[in-house]
């Protein structure tokens, strides 16, 4: 685009501005047609800058006039941490040590996922005015919802790290590297589902309601408020069915990466985390990654097919 | 014409890692634009028949086709035919079928670089729909559309703005959606605000703008993003006089810069003043594509602001009287010489196009010298039902009266159902009747007597 930067419309009038009215035309420079094609594509391609602007816009709209609101959205999970620790560890005696940290290490990524998907679901409908008036790459709408949630997630994760370090628990180590593949799988899966539901919701407006219910149920099939070992105890050799859910794999991987159980809780029948090593996680992440990629392909196909009718359905 | 260009339609232009980038644009240097260019040997892309010779809008040579639409139709699926919830989709299949609605029918249009084209037609004729299809916002039900270059569109009451954001943020967002980088927008921002004359309001939320202010900002953005194609849908009507003048000046400037402009307007004066060419839509069909002077005349008549006998040029009518022939027998050899008492068959050949009245009524006058009507022949009450295509109506006169002279034929075509005139054509062809009398048109029986 840089070569276009010197061709703005206003008064400078770069092209033929001095030609008297009458027969017009433009000298046919060779680059002309490819220039037009390039500019044409620029209006339909997902560009990073556009995504960034949209995320910034969402943040601006959401936290308009309140920096406190933003700080609150970061502090919110930490408050949950305190409440849940109290309820589960002291009142219910759930038997998971450092329950707050355990919960948060899984819950943050889950919240990012469910927040992205439900925001993306309404994103096209909410921007009907743009969709019906401007030609732009529509996929930026659900993608910016993912970006918006990702920004919060990263900041909340940073806050969690600070809390862990302040409490003096173990955090820094090779375990953190597990966040990279787990985060990647979570990202692909979130994008895939976001594209899918955002497109479906334009035509089938009850998608949003169904999604809400589904997310509510889905929350409980991830080992966030209970230990994964509980599932292994019940399902035995059928545990793999439970792990078909990519989010469950992501959640246990995040826990493995962030949560360090005190000595005595890492192995044996009291183990909170399924495995001490990394192999188990990496293997399951690979499967979950494959599932996510397949879903991404479906999501893209559905979005590509349905987006042409968005303006009509809105 | 059924080729689907992947140039920019939403359905197909979604480059992703998993997907190859869209195929390169077809070369945009195709010489002949079909708009009356003088490029030797250039193929003339299909222009609708209606355009006839009228599409030569007097524009100089173009280097590129910027907008190309072939056989574009748009069907709106009736709401009743469409599942609007997942529940319906899977539970209740095939409800009562509603009528689908064709908002555009088989539109062919090629617009070259640098043309200013007006789009006119009655309310609901499909102008906004066509603009949205060209802008890549609606997918045509059939046909292909390709547009080369950056499109800026101002569709029905303004650009897409987010009411919750300030004018400033909306300018950035909108320009960014249209493909500009942040640096470019930074550079243009002041110019945009000055053009819109909204400096005092620019940090207010757009939801508090008046409709005129909204349009000002939208127009200012659209013209500043350096578009190759500007699509405007009668938004200027909202602006005040001063701003309208400013917009028109800007459009004139664009014309001179060789940009392509397609705008919808109901102001026929504006079309005559600003356009090189006008497209007229009626019930989704393009009934005219050609010079503004003719198009506006047609429109005035369609809209009833011209007296109903003011003829639409027959070449642009939906029912075109192509020719007239004279013979003794229906289908027999043509001749132009008749004797009184002979049978004469006057055959009017009609070209009926899409959009013509279902039942066509003809008034056929036989006119003599000084355009005096000698007699009138009409179709039976209710007219003839004519499908699109070529038809011949024979008026059979079993016995010619005692006439002397050369006579011409004048045909009035009207809609049999409503009586609304379609067109009139006075043919140059003459037929002669050689009566035995010495002078005068008609031979009558008489006696000459001296009184007294
Ligand atoms: N999304 C839609 N669903 C169903 N029908 C539609 C839709 N959009 C437009 N139509 C119909 O298509 C026809 C053409 O509409 P369009 O808006 O193109 O008319 P127009 O020529 O712009 O009219 P106006 O001069 O009033 O702006 C109308 O009959 C309209 O009801
Ligand atoms: Mg309209």
PDB file of C-alpha atoms and ligand atoms in Angstrom, chain A residues 311-312, chain B residues 76-77 82 101 103 121-130 132 156 233-234 264 266, ligand 1:
ATOM      1  CA  UNK A 311     -26.402  -8.232   4.321  1.00  0.00           C
ATOM      2  CA  UNK A 312     -29.604  -9.804   3.127  1.00  0.00           C
TER       3      UNK A 312
ATOM      4  CA  UNK B  76     -34.976 -12.060  -2.459  1.00  0.00           C
ATOM      5  CA  UNK B  77     -36.211 -15.199  -0.826  1.00  0.00           C
ATOM      6  CA  UNK B  82     -36.604 -19.048   4.944  1.00  0.00           C
ATOM      7  CA  UNK B 101     -39.140 -11.588  -5.299  1.00  0.00           C
ATOM      8  CA  UNK B 103     -35.391  -7.313  -7.407  1.00  0.00           C
ATOM      9  CA  UNK B 121     -35.965   4.683 -11.683  1.00  0.00           C
ATOM     10  CA  UNK B 122     -39.106   4.670  -9.615  1.00  0.00           C
ATOM     11  CA  UNK B 123     -39.163   3.703  -5.934  1.00  0.00           C
ATOM     12  CA  UNK B 124     -38.579   0.018  -5.513  1.00  0.00           C
ATOM     13  CA  UNK B 125     -37.180  -0.437  -8.999  1.00  0.00           C
ATOM     14  CA  UNK B 126     -33.985  -1.978  -7.649  1.00  0.00           C
ATOM     15  CA  UNK B 127     -31.498   0.888  -7.708  1.00  0.00           C
ATOM     16  CA  UNK B 128     -30.219   0.396  -4.193  1.00  0.00           C
ATOM     17  CA  UNK B 129     -30.133  -3.329  -4.722  1.00  0.00           C
ATOM     18  CA  UNK B 130     -28.011  -2.930  -7.838  1.00  0.00           C
ATOM     19  CA  UNK B 132     -25.268  -3.097  -3.180  1.00  0.00           C
ATOM     20  CA  UNK B 156     -28.911   4.771   1.844  1.00  0.00           C
ATOM     21  CA  UNK B 233     -27.195   6.236  -3.075  1.00  0.00           C
ATOM     22  CA  UNK B 234     -29.284   9.392  -2.996  1.00  0.00           C
ATOM     23  CA  UNK B 264     -28.572   7.025  -7.604  1.00  0.00           C
ATOM     24  CA  UNK B 266     -34.247  11.109  -8.283  1.00  0.00           C
TER      25      UNK B 266
HETATM   26  N1  LIG C   1     -33.476  -7.594   1.961  1.00  0.00           N
HETATM   27  C1  LIG C   1     -34.573  -7.596   1.198  1.00  0.00           C
HETATM   28  N2  LIG C   1     -35.463  -8.594   1.302  1.00  0.00           N
HETATM   29  C2  LIG C   1     -36.576  -8.617   0.524  1.00  0.00           C
HETATM   30  N3  LIG C   1     -36.876  -7.679  -0.392  1.00  0.00           N
HETATM   31  C3  LIG C   1     -36.033  -6.646  -0.537  1.00  0.00           C
HETATM   32  C4  LIG C   1     -34.839  -6.544   0.241  1.00  0.00           C
HETATM   33  N4  LIG C   1     -34.197  -5.409  -0.133  1.00  0.00           N
HETATM   34  C5  LIG C   1     -34.957  -4.837  -1.094  1.00  0.00           C
HETATM   35  N5  LIG C   1     -36.039  -5.582  -1.346  1.00  0.00           N
HETATM   36  C6  LIG C   1     -37.067  -5.270  -2.371  1.00  0.00           C
HETATM   37  O1  LIG C   1     -36.430  -5.084  -3.612  1.00  0.00           O
HETATM   38  C7  LIG C   1     -37.070  -4.046  -4.334  1.00  0.00           C
HETATM   39  C8  LIG C   1     -36.042  -3.044  -4.802  1.00  0.00           C
HETATM   40  O2  LIG C   1     -35.580  -2.336  -3.688  1.00  0.00           O
HETATM   41  P1  LIG C   1     -34.528  -1.173  -3.792  1.00  0.00           P
HETATM   42  O3  LIG C   1     -34.205  -0.738  -2.416  1.00  0.00           O
HETATM   43  O4  LIG C   1     -33.398  -1.613  -4.647  1.00  0.00           O
HETATM   44  O5  LIG C   1     -35.351  -0.042  -4.545  1.00  0.00           O
HETATM   45  P2  LIG C   1     -34.865   1.392  -4.981  1.00  0.00           P
HETATM   46  O6  LIG C   1     -34.894   1.422  -6.467  1.00  0.00           O
HETATM   47  O7  LIG C   1     -33.601   1.742  -4.327  1.00  0.00           O
HETATM   48  O8  LIG C   1     -36.038   2.310  -4.445  1.00  0.00           O
HETATM   49  P3  LIG C   1     -35.975   3.778  -3.774  1.00  0.00           P
HETATM   50  O9  LIG C   1     -36.082   4.749  -4.906  1.00  0.00           O
HETATM   51  O10 LIG C   1     -37.211   3.809  -2.937  1.00  0.00           O
HETATM   52  O11 LIG C   1     -34.732   3.881  -3.001  1.00  0.00           O
HETATM   53  C9  LIG C   1     -38.137  -3.475  -3.433  1.00  0.00           C
HETATM   54  O12 LIG C   1     -39.389  -3.972  -3.852  1.00  0.00           O
HETATM   55  C10 LIG C   1     -37.803  -3.999  -2.070  1.00  0.00           C
HETATM   56  O13 LIG C   1     -38.959  -4.240  -1.318  1.00  0.00           O
END
